[in-house]
Amino acid sequence: MSVTVERFVAWILAITISLASPGLLSAQTAAAPAPGNSAAAKPAPPVGPPADAPWPRVVTYNGATLTVFQPQVKSWEGDQLEAYAAVRVQTPGKKDTDYGVIWFTARTEVDKVNRMVTLEDFVLTKQSFPSLPNNGSAYKNAFVINMPWSRTIPLDMLETALAVTNAATAQKTYHLDNTPPRIIYSMTPAVLAIIDGSPVLRSSADNLEKVINSRALFLFDPAKKMYYLALMDGWVEAPTVEGPWNPAKHAPTKSMDKILQAAEANNQNQPLGNPQQSLSQAYEDGEAPTIYVSTTPAELLVVEGEPVYADIPGTALSYVSNTGSDIFRDSTNQTYYILIGGRWFQSASLQNGPWTYVEGTSLPPDFAKIPSYSPKGDVLVSIPGTPEAKEALIANSIPQTATINRSTAKLNVVYEGAPIFQPIPGTNMTYAVNTATPVIYVPGNTYYAVSNGVWFMSEGATGPWVVATTIPAAIYSIPPSSPVHYVTYVQVYGYTPSVVYVGYTPGYYGTVVSSDGVVVYGTGFYYPPYIGPTVWVPAPYTYGVGATFAWSATAGWALGFGMGMAIGSWCSPWWGPVGYWGWGWGAPAWGWGGWGGAAAANVYGRWGNTTYAGTRAAWANPWTGNYGSGGRGSYYNPVTGNTGYAAHGENYNAYTGNYATGTRVNGYNPSTGNHYAGAGGTVSNAYTGNYAAGVHGMNYNQNTGVVHGGAAGVAGNAYTGQSTAGAHGFTYNTNTGNGVAHGANNTYADYNGNVYKYNPSSGWQQHTDNGWSTPSNSFDKSTMNNWAQSRNEGAQRWGNFKSGGWNGGFGGGGWADRSGGFGGGRSFGGGGFRR
């Protein structure tokens, strides 16, 4: 393929939805060489529209105007994309307009932080223009002009497009351990501290001992035979770790504070709750939390007083509205259901249990009838067969990828003592238990280890380690019953002498697809930790971290973790890619619940720019908290729940639920449901569902499910569904699922090369030699409607993200602290305002 042939493929593949003028590119590419004139002087690199120019893309070539419509995905496996796009050709002096289709492949580099996919190694595999001479060969060069500044596709557009393929059904499922954890129910403020098995004491400073197998800070004074727990800004004491706990009035506070400071500095332990709040004041006001300590997997459900039930229209279900947890009651059988980490449990008693696991396929049918616009709509991702569950499967399958420099990526595995290996069940492999780095030995082969999403190999357990370019298939057979199962979600896609192409899916962060076809968090298996003379090496956890999923029409699927009061220091899993640093340094700037949430954190940023390159997030520095697109710098304290956005001037405390902003001046009143914003131009009411927005405006009503949007603003009535939109207008009803794009980007292709378009007045039409007419009998209207809907949703989400996300958008965006407690909150819509 010539240089000119390679150039335009890059250009036609760039996808965004901003308001840049297509005419700009038309004027600036007119100097391209004529078809077949390979001897022509090489033109200066064209300067076309910015990377956020909308679809369709327009270019003038050899006197003709070529319009390339948004590509459609055939498949996206690993880092390989196969797609096709409809093209319109308008030739001066020719009465009829010609249409055709181009097909291409590309290697993808995914940047989930900035929601962009970079396309590399483009190959134009085929083109079809039946009404043009020689199948349109005169315009071949026009499809390969090199414009590297626009070789990007918004991830949301590709992700929604996958819904039309079989990507969801292709996901590998596993039989997991669904034994219920210890479920603690409280109607008063409460905190949960997990100890990983029986407490193990080790000597600490000033003749005190520390429980080393917990992220909460427990100290023991042998002289007084008293336990102490760091809570908020003080200490509580108890004769046993089970309690009862009371204010520590005569504790060796000075010595304990010194130990706490050292533990925090080394990221070993953190105080439970918010250390910026006064423990003594909480006791004085009668608001001190009840302390629950568990040595087994546990989850805490906190309800603010007696449960208040809200009916879900059209069903026999109601939900507890004064809690951040997902608690339902079915009036037909008087059974309670709770959702924890994507798993459902049921009981006849909310307060007393016992709780038993129930497969999603065995839930009462009314659960699948929960409207997607309901305050509980995001639980649909955990109900098999729903569109939301299908979307979760797709989002969970998309990898975060990177190009890693093989010479600068280094690994040093630290063991406590000599390496200790134990068998991996069902295989002949073993893994190291006395190191925080997953190290796997494949007999007859070599040692393999994963660090920050990159595979390494060595002939010995202690190194030296080099970047691996291939991985034995046996490693990908490691079952969920093994604590190192999560490494099976890290892949090597290819390599050159200098770099390796790698990626990982959210399974690396702990998600798993269960046998009933939904995404859950954790395998459910309890893995005993390694506890040595001085260290505790915890294994992956399923329960105790408040893991939850969120979904909304405008932000898609996301993974989040409980934080603040209910979970305290357990705001993140401390294993695998996160290590002991917590999610805070890798969290997306827009919060846990929107556009992937914690699953969009990019661990590759830890390698630094000398090792990690190739995507827009290559400059990201997780150590300083600078993550995301320029100007969207964030900071986050994973212990207190404090977070903010530098550019947006926002501050949020998940412990108290308080929300204050600067430039966008958001506010929320949980009593009235009013939610408002300043510069962003947002007004909403979480109870009525009314929502209005300014630039990149939207109008949304959670009762009817009608969403209207337009990059230039929208005026509409959410009840009737009537709207008038600016550029890139669309109408979508989240209740019925209807939504067909019309306007400039209304032309589609099927994989066989047929071209179709849609507009409200004439419906679907097919282009033939005789122009536009009623589609043939082979027309698959259902599939084309799905393509149109996916194009709508992708444009909607990308526009929402690009405009700042409105704190995560409607529903699943924003903060997703639904694990209990009186902290955390989210925007209205797909989950209401959660506290």
mmCIF file of C-alpha atoms in Angstrom, residues 151-461:
data_model
loop_
_atom_site.group_PDB
_atom_site.id
_atom_site.type_symbol
_atom_site.label_atom_id
_atom_site.label_comp_id
_atom_site.label_asym_id
_atom_site.label_seq_id
_atom_site.Cartn_x
_atom_site.Cartn_y
_atom_site.Cartn_z
ATOM 1 C CA ARG A 151 -6.767 8.686 14.300
ATOM 2 C CA THR A 152 -9.128 8.331 17.237
ATOM 3 C CA ILE A 153 -12.594 6.943 17.887
ATOM 4 C CA PRO A 154 -14.537 7.787 21.054
ATOM 5 C CA LEU A 155 -14.743 4.626 23.129
ATOM 6 C CA ASP A 156 -18.434 5.163 23.871
ATOM 7 C CA MET A 157 -19.262 4.984 20.171
ATOM 8 C CA LEU A 158 -17.410 1.711 19.694
ATOM 9 C CA GLU A 159 -18.771 0.251 22.913
ATOM 10 C CA THR A 160 -22.413 0.916 22.044
ATOM 11 C CA ALA A 161 -21.823 -0.356 18.509
ATOM 12 C CA LEU A 162 -20.733 -3.730 19.919
ATOM 13 C CA ALA A 163 -24.278 -4.233 21.220
ATOM 14 C CA VAL A 164 -25.309 -5.022 17.640
ATOM 15 C CA THR A 165 -22.750 -7.839 17.455
ATOM 16 C CA ASN A 166 -22.500 -11.114 19.397
ATOM 17 C CA ALA A 167 -19.838 -9.667 21.707
ATOM 18 C CA ALA A 168 -21.963 -10.164 24.826
ATOM 19 C CA THR A 169 -22.696 -13.855 24.256
ATOM 20 C CA ALA A 170 -19.039 -14.557 23.440
ATOM 21 C CA GLN A 171 -17.868 -13.846 27.000
ATOM 22 C CA LYS A 172 -16.426 -16.731 29.016
ATOM 23 C CA THR A 173 -18.445 -17.620 32.115
ATOM 24 C CA TYR A 174 -17.393 -19.314 35.360
ATOM 25 C CA HIS A 175 -18.994 -21.306 38.144
ATOM 26 C CA LEU A 176 -18.293 -19.260 41.256
ATOM 27 C CA ASP A 177 -18.667 -19.656 44.994
ATOM 28 C CA ASN A 178 -21.888 -17.899 45.969
ATOM 29 C CA THR A 179 -21.879 -18.691 49.670
ATOM 30 C CA PRO A 180 -23.485 -15.667 51.380
ATOM 31 C CA PRO A 181 -21.143 -13.479 53.404
ATOM 32 C CA ARG A 182 -21.999 -12.382 56.904
ATOM 33 C CA ILE A 183 -24.629 -9.710 56.313
ATOM 34 C CA ILE A 184 -24.933 -7.071 59.011
ATOM 35 C CA TYR A 185 -28.044 -4.890 59.134
ATOM 36 C CA SER A 186 -28.094 -1.614 61.050
ATOM 37 C CA MET A 187 -30.653 1.186 61.356
ATOM 38 C CA THR A 188 -28.169 3.501 63.042
ATOM 39 C CA PRO A 189 -24.769 4.825 61.914
ATOM 40 C CA ALA A 190 -22.291 1.949 61.739
ATOM 41 C CA VAL A 191 -18.843 1.041 60.480
ATOM 42 C CA LEU A 192 -17.389 -2.291 59.448
ATOM 43 C CA ALA A 193 -13.832 -3.427 60.095
ATOM 44 C CA ILE A 194 -12.651 -6.670 58.521
ATOM 45 C CA ILE A 195 -9.852 -8.797 59.986
ATOM 46 C CA ASP A 196 -8.522 -11.339 57.517
ATOM 47 C CA GLY A 197 -9.065 -14.411 59.673
ATOM 48 C CA SER A 198 -8.257 -14.658 63.365
ATOM 49 C CA PRO A 199 -6.364 -11.598 64.628
ATOM 50 C CA VAL A 200 -2.588 -11.967 64.380
ATOM 51 C CA LEU A 201 -0.590 -9.756 66.744
ATOM 52 C CA ARG A 202 2.928 -8.584 66.066
ATOM 53 C CA SER A 203 5.125 -6.312 68.157
ATOM 54 C CA SER A 204 4.885 -2.620 67.421
ATOM 55 C CA ALA A 205 6.363 0.501 69.010
ATOM 56 C CA ASP A 206 6.200 1.483 72.695
ATOM 57 C CA ASN A 207 5.446 -2.023 73.989
ATOM 58 C CA LEU A 208 2.223 -2.180 71.983
ATOM 59 C CA GLU A 209 1.161 -4.862 69.517
ATOM 60 C CA LYS A 210 -0.615 -4.479 66.224
ATOM 61 C CA VAL A 211 -3.126 -6.709 64.420
ATOM 62 C CA ILE A 212 -1.286 -7.034 61.115
ATOM 63 C CA ASN A 213 -3.987 -8.821 59.092
ATOM 64 C CA SER A 214 -6.350 -5.867 58.745
ATOM 65 C CA ARG A 215 -6.385 -2.556 56.924
ATOM 66 C CA ALA A 216 -8.126 -1.044 59.919
ATOM 67 C CA LEU A 217 -5.674 -0.147 62.670
ATOM 68 C CA PHE A 218 -6.101 -2.363 65.735
ATOM 69 C CA LEU A 219 -3.571 -2.043 68.562
ATOM 70 C CA PHE A 220 -3.278 -4.150 71.698
ATOM 71 C CA ASP A 221 -1.800 -3.105 75.023
ATOM 72 C CA PRO A 222 -0.591 -6.287 76.820
ATOM 73 C CA ALA A 223 -0.247 -4.407 80.104
ATOM 74 C CA LYS A 224 -3.872 -3.273 80.116
ATOM 75 C CA LYS A 225 -5.124 -6.247 78.080
ATOM 76 C CA MET A 226 -7.063 -3.795 75.989
ATOM 77 C CA TYR A 227 -7.613 -3.431 72.227
ATOM 78 C CA TYR A 228 -7.697 -0.031 70.550
ATOM 79 C CA LEU A 229 -9.165 0.888 67.169
ATOM 80 C CA ALA A 230 -8.439 4.091 65.226
ATOM 81 C CA LEU A 231 -11.824 5.654 64.460
ATOM 82 C CA MET A 232 -12.355 9.065 62.878
ATOM 83 C CA ASP A 233 -9.902 11.439 64.627
ATOM 84 C CA GLY A 234 -9.624 9.393 67.815
ATOM 85 C CA TRP A 235 -9.522 5.975 69.432
ATOM 86 C CA VAL A 236 -11.994 3.508 70.887
ATOM 87 C CA GLU A 237 -11.211 0.585 73.164
ATOM 88 C CA ALA A 238 -12.567 -2.864 73.942
ATOM 89 C CA PRO A 239 -11.451 -5.930 75.929
ATOM 90 C CA THR A 240 -11.730 -8.056 72.737
ATOM 91 C CA VAL A 241 -11.759 -7.238 69.056
ATOM 92 C CA GLU A 242 -15.442 -8.146 68.969
ATOM 93 C CA GLY A 243 -16.203 -5.293 71.405
ATOM 94 C CA PRO A 244 -18.071 -3.682 72.942
ATOM 95 C CA TRP A 245 -16.215 -0.550 71.892
ATOM 96 C CA ASN A 246 -16.202 2.661 73.901
ATOM 97 C CA PRO A 247 -14.206 5.922 73.853
ATOM 98 C CA ALA A 248 -10.581 5.321 74.858
ATOM 99 C CA LYS A 249 -10.343 7.731 77.779
ATOM 100 C CA HIS A 250 -7.117 6.479 79.373
ATOM 101 C CA ALA A 251 -5.283 5.097 76.359
ATOM 102 C CA PRO A 252 -1.591 5.676 75.577
ATOM 103 C CA THR A 253 -2.778 8.106 72.906
ATOM 104 C CA LYS A 254 0.599 9.667 72.167
ATOM 105 C CA SER A 255 2.206 6.321 71.400
ATOM 106 C CA MET A 256 -0.798 5.134 69.374
ATOM 107 C CA ASP A 257 -0.894 8.328 67.320
ATOM 108 C CA LYS A 258 2.780 7.804 66.479
ATOM 109 C CA ILE A 259 2.041 4.275 65.254
ATOM 110 C CA LEU A 260 -0.929 5.555 63.250
ATOM 111 C CA GLN A 261 1.176 8.178 61.508
ATOM 112 C CA ALA A 262 3.793 5.605 60.554
ATOM 113 C CA ALA A 263 1.125 3.163 59.323
ATOM 114 C CA GLU A 264 -0.481 5.821 57.159
ATOM 115 C CA ALA A 265 2.869 6.907 55.775
ATOM 116 C CA ASN A 266 3.633 3.311 54.746
ATOM 117 C CA ASN A 267 0.061 2.706 53.516
ATOM 118 C CA GLN A 268 -0.311 -0.241 55.853
ATOM 119 C CA ASN A 269 -3.320 0.880 57.873
ATOM 120 C CA GLN A 270 -5.841 3.681 57.952
ATOM 121 C CA PRO A 271 -8.327 4.902 60.565
ATOM 122 C CA LEU A 272 -11.906 3.773 60.129
ATOM 123 C CA GLY A 273 -14.269 6.465 58.962
ATOM 124 C CA ASN A 274 -13.353 10.066 58.299
ATOM 125 C CA PRO A 275 -10.306 11.200 60.315
ATOM 126 C CA GLN A 276 -11.297 14.811 59.712
ATOM 127 C CA GLN A 277 -14.383 14.432 61.857
ATOM 128 C CA SER A 278 -14.449 14.608 65.648
ATOM 129 C CA LEU A 279 -15.044 11.330 67.432
ATOM 130 C CA SER A 280 -15.636 13.048 70.753
ATOM 131 C CA GLN A 281 -18.227 15.330 69.172
ATOM 132 C CA ALA A 282 -19.970 12.339 67.615
ATOM 133 C CA TYR A 283 -20.267 10.676 71.035
ATOM 134 C CA GLU A 284 -21.439 13.935 72.562
ATOM 135 C CA ASP A 285 -24.141 14.316 69.922
ATOM 136 C CA GLY A 286 -25.178 10.674 70.205
ATOM 137 C CA GLU A 287 -24.139 10.022 66.595
ATOM 138 C CA ALA A 288 -21.100 7.823 67.118
ATOM 139 C CA PRO A 289 -21.280 4.795 64.847
ATOM 140 C CA THR A 290 -21.721 1.248 66.027
ATOM 141 C CA ILE A 291 -18.547 -0.705 65.336
ATOM 142 C CA TYR A 292 -18.838 -4.128 63.745
ATOM 143 C CA VAL A 293 -15.762 -6.320 63.464
ATOM 144 C CA SER A 294 -15.771 -9.441 61.320
ATOM 145 C CA THR A 295 -13.093 -12.086 60.852
ATOM 146 C CA THR A 296 -14.987 -13.608 57.941
ATOM 147 C CA PRO A 297 -16.246 -12.068 54.676
ATOM 148 C CA ALA A 298 -18.970 -9.574 55.553
ATOM 149 C CA GLU A 299 -21.045 -6.723 54.176
ATOM 150 C CA LEU A 300 -22.799 -3.928 56.056
ATOM 151 C CA LEU A 301 -26.286 -2.656 55.183
ATOM 152 C CA VAL A 302 -27.038 0.671 56.857
ATOM 153 C CA VAL A 303 -30.555 2.110 56.776
ATOM 154 C CA GLU A 304 -31.244 5.573 58.159
ATOM 155 C CA GLY A 305 -33.814 4.568 60.760
ATOM 156 C CA GLU A 306 -36.795 2.368 60.027
ATOM 157 C CA PRO A 307 -36.870 1.335 56.372
ATOM 158 C CA VAL A 308 -38.961 3.532 54.084
ATOM 159 C CA TYR A 309 -40.346 1.675 51.071
ATOM 160 C CA ALA A 310 -40.962 3.141 47.637
ATOM 161 C CA ASP A 311 -43.009 1.232 45.074
ATOM 162 C CA ILE A 312 -41.651 0.453 41.629
ATOM 163 C CA PRO A 313 -44.502 1.124 39.158
ATOM 164 C CA GLY A 314 -45.694 -1.819 37.135
ATOM 165 C CA THR A 315 -44.261 -4.380 39.532
ATOM 166 C CA ALA A 316 -44.976 -5.950 42.908
ATOM 167 C CA LEU A 317 -41.588 -4.714 44.069
ATOM 168 C CA SER A 318 -40.648 -1.901 46.397
ATOM 169 C CA TYR A 319 -37.226 -0.755 47.534
ATOM 170 C CA VAL A 320 -35.839 0.777 50.691
ATOM 171 C CA SER A 321 -35.305 4.431 49.811
ATOM 172 C CA ASN A 322 -33.435 5.583 52.927
ATOM 173 C CA THR A 323 -30.295 3.566 52.321
ATOM 174 C CA GLY A 324 -27.432 3.435 49.858
ATOM 175 C CA SER A 325 -27.795 -0.333 49.585
ATOM 176 C CA ASP A 326 -29.992 -2.215 47.113
ATOM 177 C CA ILE A 327 -32.748 -3.676 49.291
ATOM 178 C CA PHE A 328 -36.018 -4.851 47.722
ATOM 179 C CA ARG A 329 -39.266 -6.357 48.991
ATOM 180 C CA ASP A 330 -41.559 -8.527 46.868
ATOM 181 C CA SER A 331 -45.151 -8.158 48.089
ATOM 182 C CA THR A 332 -46.255 -11.356 46.349
ATOM 183 C CA ASN A 333 -44.186 -13.621 48.566
ATOM 184 C CA GLN A 334 -43.100 -11.195 51.322
ATOM 185 C CA THR A 335 -39.471 -11.912 50.543
ATOM 186 C CA TYR A 336 -36.572 -9.499 50.789
ATOM 187 C CA TYR A 337 -33.831 -9.345 48.175
ATOM 188 C CA ILE A 338 -30.464 -7.611 48.378
ATOM 189 C CA LEU A 339 -27.797 -7.073 45.736
ATOM 190 C CA ILE A 340 -24.171 -7.279 46.866
ATOM 191 C CA GLY A 341 -21.282 -7.232 44.407
ATOM 192 C CA GLY A 342 -23.612 -8.205 41.566
ATOM 193 C CA ARG A 343 -25.034 -11.207 43.473
ATOM 194 C CA TRP A 344 -28.594 -11.575 44.716
ATOM 195 C CA PHE A 345 -29.531 -12.919 48.143
ATOM 196 C CA GLN A 346 -32.980 -13.453 49.614
ATOM 197 C CA SER A 347 -34.493 -13.796 53.069
ATOM 198 C CA ALA A 348 -37.851 -13.756 54.828
ATOM 199 C CA SER A 349 -36.443 -11.329 57.405
ATOM 200 C CA LEU A 350 -34.586 -8.129 56.655
ATOM 201 C CA GLN A 351 -33.248 -7.780 60.188
ATOM 202 C CA ASN A 352 -32.509 -11.374 61.094
ATOM 203 C CA GLY A 353 -31.927 -13.312 57.859
ATOM 204 C CA PRO A 354 -30.761 -15.955 57.156
ATOM 205 C CA TRP A 355 -29.776 -14.992 53.635
ATOM 206 C CA THR A 356 -29.489 -17.455 50.779
ATOM 207 C CA TYR A 357 -28.082 -16.975 47.306
ATOM 208 C CA VAL A 358 -30.537 -16.792 44.404
ATOM 209 C CA GLU A 359 -29.422 -16.971 40.778
ATOM 210 C CA GLY A 360 -30.375 -14.018 38.658
ATOM 211 C CA THR A 361 -32.308 -16.343 36.375
ATOM 212 C CA SER A 362 -34.441 -17.413 39.370
ATOM 213 C CA LEU A 363 -35.438 -13.920 40.475
ATOM 214 C CA PRO A 364 -39.129 -13.009 40.307
ATOM 215 C CA PRO A 365 -39.941 -11.814 36.749
ATOM 216 C CA ASP A 366 -40.798 -8.354 38.055
ATOM 217 C CA PHE A 367 -37.110 -7.583 38.554
ATOM 218 C CA ALA A 368 -36.590 -7.570 34.805
ATOM 219 C CA LYS A 369 -39.490 -5.108 34.543
ATOM 220 C CA ILE A 370 -37.774 -2.430 36.622
ATOM 221 C CA PRO A 371 -37.709 0.609 34.312
ATOM 222 C CA SER A 372 -34.247 1.702 33.294
ATOM 223 C CA TYR A 373 -35.133 5.232 34.383
ATOM 224 C CA SER A 374 -36.094 4.059 37.877
ATOM 225 C CA PRO A 375 -33.953 5.152 40.843
ATOM 226 C CA LYS A 376 -33.071 1.460 40.988
ATOM 227 C CA GLY A 377 -32.576 1.060 37.261
ATOM 228 C CA ASP A 378 -28.899 0.327 37.545
ATOM 229 C CA VAL A 379 -29.562 -3.061 39.198
ATOM 230 C CA LEU A 380 -30.658 -4.184 35.734
ATOM 231 C CA VAL A 381 -26.992 -4.873 34.957
ATOM 232 C CA SER A 382 -27.259 -7.741 37.447
ATOM 233 C CA ILE A 383 -30.432 -9.260 35.972
ATOM 234 C CA PRO A 384 -29.678 -11.795 33.217
ATOM 235 C CA GLY A 385 -31.114 -11.083 29.802
ATOM 236 C CA THR A 386 -31.694 -7.364 30.180
ATOM 237 C CA PRO A 387 -30.123 -4.922 27.719
ATOM 238 C CA GLU A 388 -28.249 -3.385 30.632
ATOM 239 C CA ALA A 389 -26.759 -6.760 31.621
ATOM 240 C CA LYS A 390 -25.732 -7.280 27.999
ATOM 241 C CA GLU A 391 -24.081 -3.891 27.941
ATOM 242 C CA ALA A 392 -22.233 -4.698 31.157
ATOM 243 C CA LEU A 393 -20.843 -7.845 29.525
ATOM 244 C CA ILE A 394 -19.608 -5.813 26.567
ATOM 245 C CA ALA A 395 -18.049 -3.059 28.673
ATOM 246 C CA ASN A 396 -16.404 -5.676 30.870
ATOM 247 C CA SER A 397 -14.812 -7.277 27.799
ATOM 248 C CA ILE A 398 -13.116 -4.149 26.438
ATOM 249 C CA PRO A 399 -9.463 -3.987 27.427
ATOM 250 C CA GLN A 400 -7.358 -1.082 28.556
ATOM 251 C CA THR A 401 -4.356 -1.377 26.251
ATOM 252 C CA ALA A 402 -0.897 0.100 26.006
ATOM 253 C CA THR A 403 2.373 -0.026 24.125
ATOM 254 C CA ILE A 404 5.163 -0.843 26.592
ATOM 255 C CA ASN A 405 8.868 -0.244 25.993
ATOM 256 C CA ARG A 406 10.524 -3.631 26.536
ATOM 257 C CA SER A 407 13.861 -2.204 27.602
ATOM 258 C CA THR A 408 12.639 0.251 30.238
ATOM 259 C CA ALA A 409 9.942 -1.847 31.940
ATOM 260 C CA LYS A 410 11.602 -3.426 34.978
ATOM 261 C CA LEU A 411 10.409 -5.800 37.700
ATOM 262 C CA ASN A 412 11.850 -6.705 41.074
ATOM 263 C CA VAL A 413 9.849 -9.282 43.022
ATOM 264 C CA VAL A 414 10.162 -9.017 46.801
ATOM 265 C CA TYR A 415 9.504 -12.139 48.879
ATOM 266 C CA GLU A 416 9.387 -12.501 52.633
ATOM 267 C CA GLY A 417 12.220 -14.939 53.002
ATOM 268 C CA ALA A 418 12.783 -17.630 50.412
ATOM 269 C CA PRO A 419 10.038 -18.014 47.769
ATOM 270 C CA ILE A 420 7.193 -20.317 48.861
ATOM 271 C CA PHE A 421 5.051 -21.878 46.130
ATOM 272 C CA GLN A 422 1.711 -23.646 46.463
ATOM 273 C CA PRO A 423 -0.341 -25.613 43.895
ATOM 274 C CA ILE A 424 -2.972 -23.961 41.711
ATOM 275 C CA PRO A 425 -6.088 -26.202 41.905
ATOM 276 C CA GLY A 426 -6.860 -28.183 38.764
ATOM 277 C CA THR A 427 -3.499 -27.469 37.131
ATOM 278 C CA ASN A 428 0.129 -28.557 37.389
ATOM 279 C CA MET A 429 1.214 -24.968 38.038
ATOM 280 C CA THR A 430 2.169 -23.334 41.320
ATOM 281 C CA TYR A 431 2.146 -19.746 42.563
ATOM 282 C CA ALA A 432 4.163 -17.784 45.119
ATOM 283 C CA VAL A 433 2.274 -17.009 48.325
ATOM 284 C CA ASN A 434 4.788 -14.848 50.192
ATOM 285 C CA THR A 435 4.910 -11.919 47.793
ATOM 286 C CA ALA A 436 2.402 -9.278 46.757
ATOM 287 C CA THR A 437 3.403 -9.811 43.114
ATOM 288 C CA PRO A 438 1.592 -12.688 41.387
ATOM 289 C CA VAL A 439 4.334 -15.133 40.357
ATOM 290 C CA ILE A 440 3.375 -18.356 38.556
ATOM 291 C CA TYR A 441 5.590 -21.302 37.759
ATOM 292 C CA VAL A 442 4.790 -23.387 34.680
ATOM 293 C CA PRO A 443 6.651 -26.718 35.000
ATOM 294 C CA GLY A 444 9.068 -27.380 32.176
ATOM 295 C CA ASN A 445 8.777 -23.792 31.084
ATOM 296 C CA THR A 446 9.577 -20.782 33.240
ATOM 297 C CA TYR A 447 8.322 -18.288 35.823
ATOM 298 C CA TYR A 448 5.803 -15.608 34.875
ATOM 299 C CA ALA A 449 4.750 -12.539 36.844
ATOM 300 C CA VAL A 450 2.396 -9.598 36.364
ATOM 301 C CA SER A 451 3.109 -6.043 37.426
ATOM 302 C CA ASN A 452 0.880 -3.073 36.563
ATOM 303 C CA GLY A 453 -0.749 -4.897 33.670
ATOM 304 C CA VAL A 454 2.487 -6.157 32.082
ATOM 305 C CA TRP A 455 3.705 -9.773 31.939
ATOM 306 C CA PHE A 456 7.310 -10.625 32.818
ATOM 307 C CA MET A 457 9.245 -13.900 32.607
ATOM 308 C CA SER A 458 12.322 -15.368 34.246
ATOM 309 C CA GLU A 459 14.198 -18.636 34.476
ATOM 310 C CA GLY A 460 14.258 -18.332 38.250
ATOM 311 C CA ALA A 461 11.749 -17.281 40.905
#
